[in-house]
Each structure stands twice: as structure tokens, then as C-alpha cells.
mmCIF file of C-alpha atoms in Angstrom:
data_model
loop_
_atom_site.group_PDB
_atom_site.id
_atom_site.type_symbol
_atom_site.label_atom_id
_atom_site.label_comp_id
_atom_site.label_asym_id
_atom_site.label_seq_id
_atom_site.Cartn_x
_atom_site.Cartn_y
_atom_site.Cartn_z
ATOM 1 C CA MET A 1 8.545 -3.305 8.081
ATOM 2 C CA ILE A 2 8.360 0.501 8.131
ATOM 3 C CA ARG A 3 4.926 0.310 6.528
ATOM 4 C CA ALA A 4 3.701 -2.138 9.166
ATOM 5 C CA LEU A 5 5.060 -0.001 11.997
ATOM 6 C CA SER A 6 3.395 3.090 10.567
ATOM 7 C CA LEU A 7 0.039 1.304 10.392
ATOM 8 C CA ILE A 8 0.387 -0.032 13.914
ATOM 9 C CA LEU A 9 1.025 3.488 15.197
ATOM 10 C CA THR A 10 -1.982 4.753 13.250
ATOM 11 C CA LEU A 11 -4.298 2.015 14.525
ATOM 12 C CA ALA A 12 -3.132 1.742 18.120
ATOM 13 C CA PRO A 13 -5.342 3.381 20.756
ATOM 14 C CA GLY A 14 -3.617 6.453 22.135
ATOM 15 C CA ALA A 15 -1.125 6.491 19.256
ATOM 16 C CA ALA A 16 -2.008 10.111 18.528
ATOM 17 C CA LEU A 17 -0.367 10.966 21.843
ATOM 18 C CA ALA A 18 2.810 9.193 20.800
ATOM 19 C CA SER A 19 3.278 10.924 17.459
ATOM 20 C CA GLN A 20 1.669 13.738 15.521
ATOM 21 C CA PRO A 21 -0.090 12.579 12.345
ATOM 22 C CA ASP A 22 1.194 13.831 8.988
ATOM 23 C CA CYS A 23 -2.164 15.397 8.194
ATOM 24 C CA PHE A 24 -4.087 17.154 10.955
ATOM 25 C CA GLY A 25 -5.826 20.450 11.706
ATOM 26 C CA GLY A 26 -4.667 23.253 9.423
ATOM 27 C CA ALA A 27 -2.561 20.848 7.337
ATOM 28 C CA LEU A 28 -5.748 19.252 5.998
ATOM 29 C CA ALA A 29 -7.325 20.574 2.825
ATOM 30 C CA PRO A 30 -10.550 22.455 3.692
ATOM 31 C CA GLU A 31 -12.571 19.757 1.884
ATOM 32 C CA GLU A 32 -11.187 17.025 4.135
ATOM 33 C CA ALA A 33 -10.965 18.909 7.427
ATOM 34 C CA ALA A 34 -14.081 17.284 8.899
ATOM 35 C CA GLN A 35 -12.883 13.777 8.038
ATOM 36 C CA GLY A 36 -10.165 13.344 10.642
ATOM 37 C CA ASP A 37 -6.394 13.182 11.011
ATOM 38 C CA TYR A 38 -4.202 10.608 9.311
ATOM 39 C CA ASN A 39 -0.694 9.449 8.449
ATOM 40 C CA VAL A 40 0.443 9.047 4.858
ATOM 41 C CA LEU A 41 2.282 6.228 3.119
ATOM 42 C CA ASP A 42 3.526 7.195 -0.323
ATOM 43 C CA PHE A 43 4.289 4.788 -3.150
ATOM 44 C CA PRO A 44 5.867 5.053 -6.603
ATOM 45 C CA GLY A 45 3.781 6.432 -9.423
ATOM 46 C CA GLY A 46 2.234 9.213 -7.362
ATOM 47 C CA LEU A 47 0.107 6.909 -5.176
ATOM 48 C CA VAL A 48 -0.647 7.620 -1.529
ATOM 49 C CA PHE A 49 -2.401 5.444 1.028
ATOM 50 C CA TYR A 50 -3.965 6.596 4.255
ATOM 51 C CA GLN A 51 -6.409 5.426 6.888
ATOM 52 C CA ARG A 52 -8.600 7.538 9.126
ATOM 53 C CA GLY A 53 -11.806 7.498 11.104
ATOM 54 C CA GLY A 54 -14.808 7.603 8.789
ATOM 55 C CA ASP A 55 -18.337 8.644 9.627
ATOM 56 C CA PRO A 56 -19.144 8.073 13.299
ATOM 57 C CA TRP A 57 -17.181 5.088 14.533
ATOM 58 C CA GLY A 58 -16.161 3.893 11.064
ATOM 59 C CA VAL A 59 -12.754 3.269 9.539
ATOM 60 C CA GLU A 60 -11.874 4.566 6.082
ATOM 61 C CA VAL A 61 -8.922 3.532 3.911
ATOM 62 C CA VAL A 62 -8.022 5.573 0.847
ATOM 63 C CA LEU A 63 -5.742 5.031 -2.106
ATOM 64 C CA GLU A 64 -5.234 8.156 -4.161
ATOM 65 C CA HIS A 65 -3.346 8.808 -7.391
ATOM 66 C CA CYS A 66 -2.034 12.314 -6.828
ATOM 67 C CA PRO A 67 -1.355 13.388 -10.433
ATOM 68 C CA SER A 68 -4.940 12.632 -11.539
ATOM 69 C CA ARG A 69 -6.602 12.995 -8.101
ATOM 70 C CA ASP A 70 -8.457 9.730 -8.739
ATOM 71 C CA ARG A 71 -9.127 7.805 -5.567
ATOM 72 C CA VAL A 72 -10.847 4.789 -4.170
ATOM 73 C CA ALA A 73 -12.085 5.053 -0.586
ATOM 74 C CA ALA A 74 -13.472 2.125 1.381
ATOM 75 C CA THR A 75 -15.271 2.558 4.708
ATOM 76 C CA LEU A 76 -16.143 -0.113 7.243
ATOM 77 C CA TYR A 77 -18.784 0.512 9.872
ATOM 78 C CA PRO A 78 -19.191 -1.423 13.113
ATOM 79 C CA VAL A 79 -21.469 -4.417 13.118
ATOM 80 C CA PRO A 80 -24.762 -3.819 14.947
ATOM 81 C CA ASP A 81 -24.324 -3.498 18.711
ATOM 82 C CA ALA A 82 -20.575 -2.835 18.406
ATOM 83 C CA GLU A 83 -19.075 0.472 19.487
ATOM 84 C CA SER A 84 -16.323 0.453 16.869
ATOM 85 C CA VAL A 85 -14.929 -1.476 13.930
ATOM 86 C CA ASP A 86 -13.058 -4.635 14.909
ATOM 87 C CA PRO A 87 -9.310 -3.862 14.520
ATOM 88 C CA ALA A 88 -8.813 -7.175 12.679
ATOM 89 C CA ASP A 89 -11.459 -6.157 10.132
ATOM 90 C CA ALA A 90 -9.867 -2.721 9.741
ATOM 91 C CA GLY A 91 -6.463 -4.344 9.245
ATOM 92 C CA ALA A 92 -7.842 -6.774 6.667
ATOM 93 C CA LEU A 93 -9.376 -3.895 4.725
ATOM 94 C CA ALA A 94 -6.106 -1.944 4.781
ATOM 95 C CA ASP A 95 -4.286 -5.084 3.646
ATOM 96 C CA VAL A 96 -6.480 -5.266 0.523
ATOM 97 C CA PHE A 97 -4.897 -1.997 -0.635
ATOM 98 C CA LEU A 98 -1.398 -2.550 0.752
ATOM 99 C CA ASP A 99 -1.101 -6.066 -0.638
ATOM 100 C CA ALA A 100 -2.106 -4.758 -4.077
ATOM 101 C CA LEU A 101 0.536 -2.031 -3.820
ATOM 102 C CA ASP A 102 3.189 -4.640 -3.005
ATOM 103 C CA ALA A 103 2.025 -7.164 -5.637
ATOM 104 C CA THR A 104 3.805 -7.893 -8.891
ATOM 105 C CA GLU A 105 0.521 -7.901 -10.819
ATOM 106 C CA THR A 106 -1.353 -4.707 -11.623
ATOM 107 C CA TYR A 107 -4.617 -3.781 -9.915
ATOM 108 C CA THR A 108 -7.006 -1.104 -11.107
ATOM 109 C CA PHE A 109 -9.008 1.068 -8.731
ATOM 110 C CA GLY A 110 -12.044 -0.938 -9.882
ATOM 111 C CA ASP A 111 -10.295 -4.171 -8.840
ATOM 112 C CA LEU A 112 -9.548 -2.681 -5.427
ATOM 113 C CA ALA A 113 -13.136 -1.486 -5.070
ATOM 114 C CA ARG A 114 -14.437 -5.009 -5.699
ATOM 115 C CA LEU A 115 -11.946 -6.533 -3.245
ATOM 116 C CA ALA A 116 -12.886 -3.987 -0.563
ATOM 117 C CA GLU A 117 -16.609 -4.575 -1.152
ATOM 118 C CA ALA A 118 -15.976 -8.299 -0.645
ATOM 119 C CA ARG A 119 -14.627 -7.344 2.819
ATOM 120 C CA GLY A 120 -17.932 -5.606 3.589
ATOM 121 C CA ALA A 121 -16.774 -2.037 2.965
ATOM 122 C CA ASN A 122 -18.786 0.766 1.417
ATOM 123 C CA VAL A 123 -16.698 1.938 -1.529
ATOM 124 C CA VAL A 124 -16.578 5.222 -3.431
ATOM 125 C CA GLN A 125 -14.444 5.761 -6.530
ATOM 126 C CA THR A 126 -14.106 9.379 -7.492
ATOM 127 C CA ARG A 127 -11.887 12.163 -8.770
ATOM 128 C CA VAL A 128 -11.567 15.108 -6.424
ATOM 129 C CA ALA A 129 -11.014 18.704 -7.487
ATOM 130 C CA TYR A 130 -8.709 19.580 -4.585
ATOM 131 C CA GLN A 131 -5.241 18.487 -3.454
ATOM 132 C CA SER A 132 -5.436 16.331 -0.361
ATOM 133 C CA CYS A 133 -2.983 16.789 2.467
ATOM 134 C CA ALA A 134 -1.667 13.299 1.632
ATOM 135 C CA CYS A 135 -0.645 14.363 -1.868
ATOM 136 C CA ARG A 136 0.853 17.606 -0.605
ATOM 137 C CA VAL A 137 2.875 15.690 2.025
ATOM 138 C CA ALA A 138 3.966 12.976 -0.419
ATOM 139 C CA GLY A 139 5.050 15.609 -2.943
ATOM 140 C CA GLY A 140 7.399 17.018 -0.334
ATOM 141 C CA ARG A 141 9.035 13.710 0.599
#
């Protein structure tokens, strides 16, 4: 329930006025500063999940393994002639990651990438050389 409430606050228009995101402005790593503010959900095993605005008008969801800095990021862009990503589509993409985190079976980042691609997302699997704000925040919780 807490997870769902956190996502609703993150996705709701004007939610930024209601609460300050975990990662914003100077709290962001320099490498992620241009990518937008976000809230962090942390999970056992050093995993963090976050969602933020992607390239113009897109929505990006990220699952990152903080100890290794491996991550899978999936971005949805609006369909032609739309001004933004449909909130239902954004929610379905986030659910791909969140459902896997709550599942009893094990998913690899490759599995998640394939599931996100099936939802129409552009997916990038990578290892970053910097510590994201999400990992810094989760390490302090």
C-alpha cells in the first residue's frame, strides 16, 4: 500500500507541489541532473526503483542494483499526436518492474528488459560509473 501511494504521488499532476521528491536539484548526481526529479523506492538486496520524466514528454522507469551499479531503464514516449504518455501506459510499465520485485520467482535485468520492450518501451541495460541519488538515498534509509 505504501508503494502504491508513493507511485500515485509521483504520477499525479501537481504532486510536486504536495511533497518534495527524494532526488531533486543538488541532491542529484551531476550525471543525472538533466534527467529530472524523482522519488525512490528501495528493496532488499540493494535494489532501487524510480520513475521520472524521460526525454521530452516521455516517462522513464529505472531499476538499479546499487552495489554493482547495474541498471535497466525503460522509457515510453507518447504515441504520435499525443502531448504526453498515457498514465495507464506509464503505470503498466512501472508495474512490470514492481510486480517482478514482489514476485516469488526471480527475474533478471534481461527478463525485465524483454517485458518492458513488450510494453513498447525503449530499454537500455547498462552499468554506470557514478552513484545515483537513488542509491545514496536508499543507503541512508
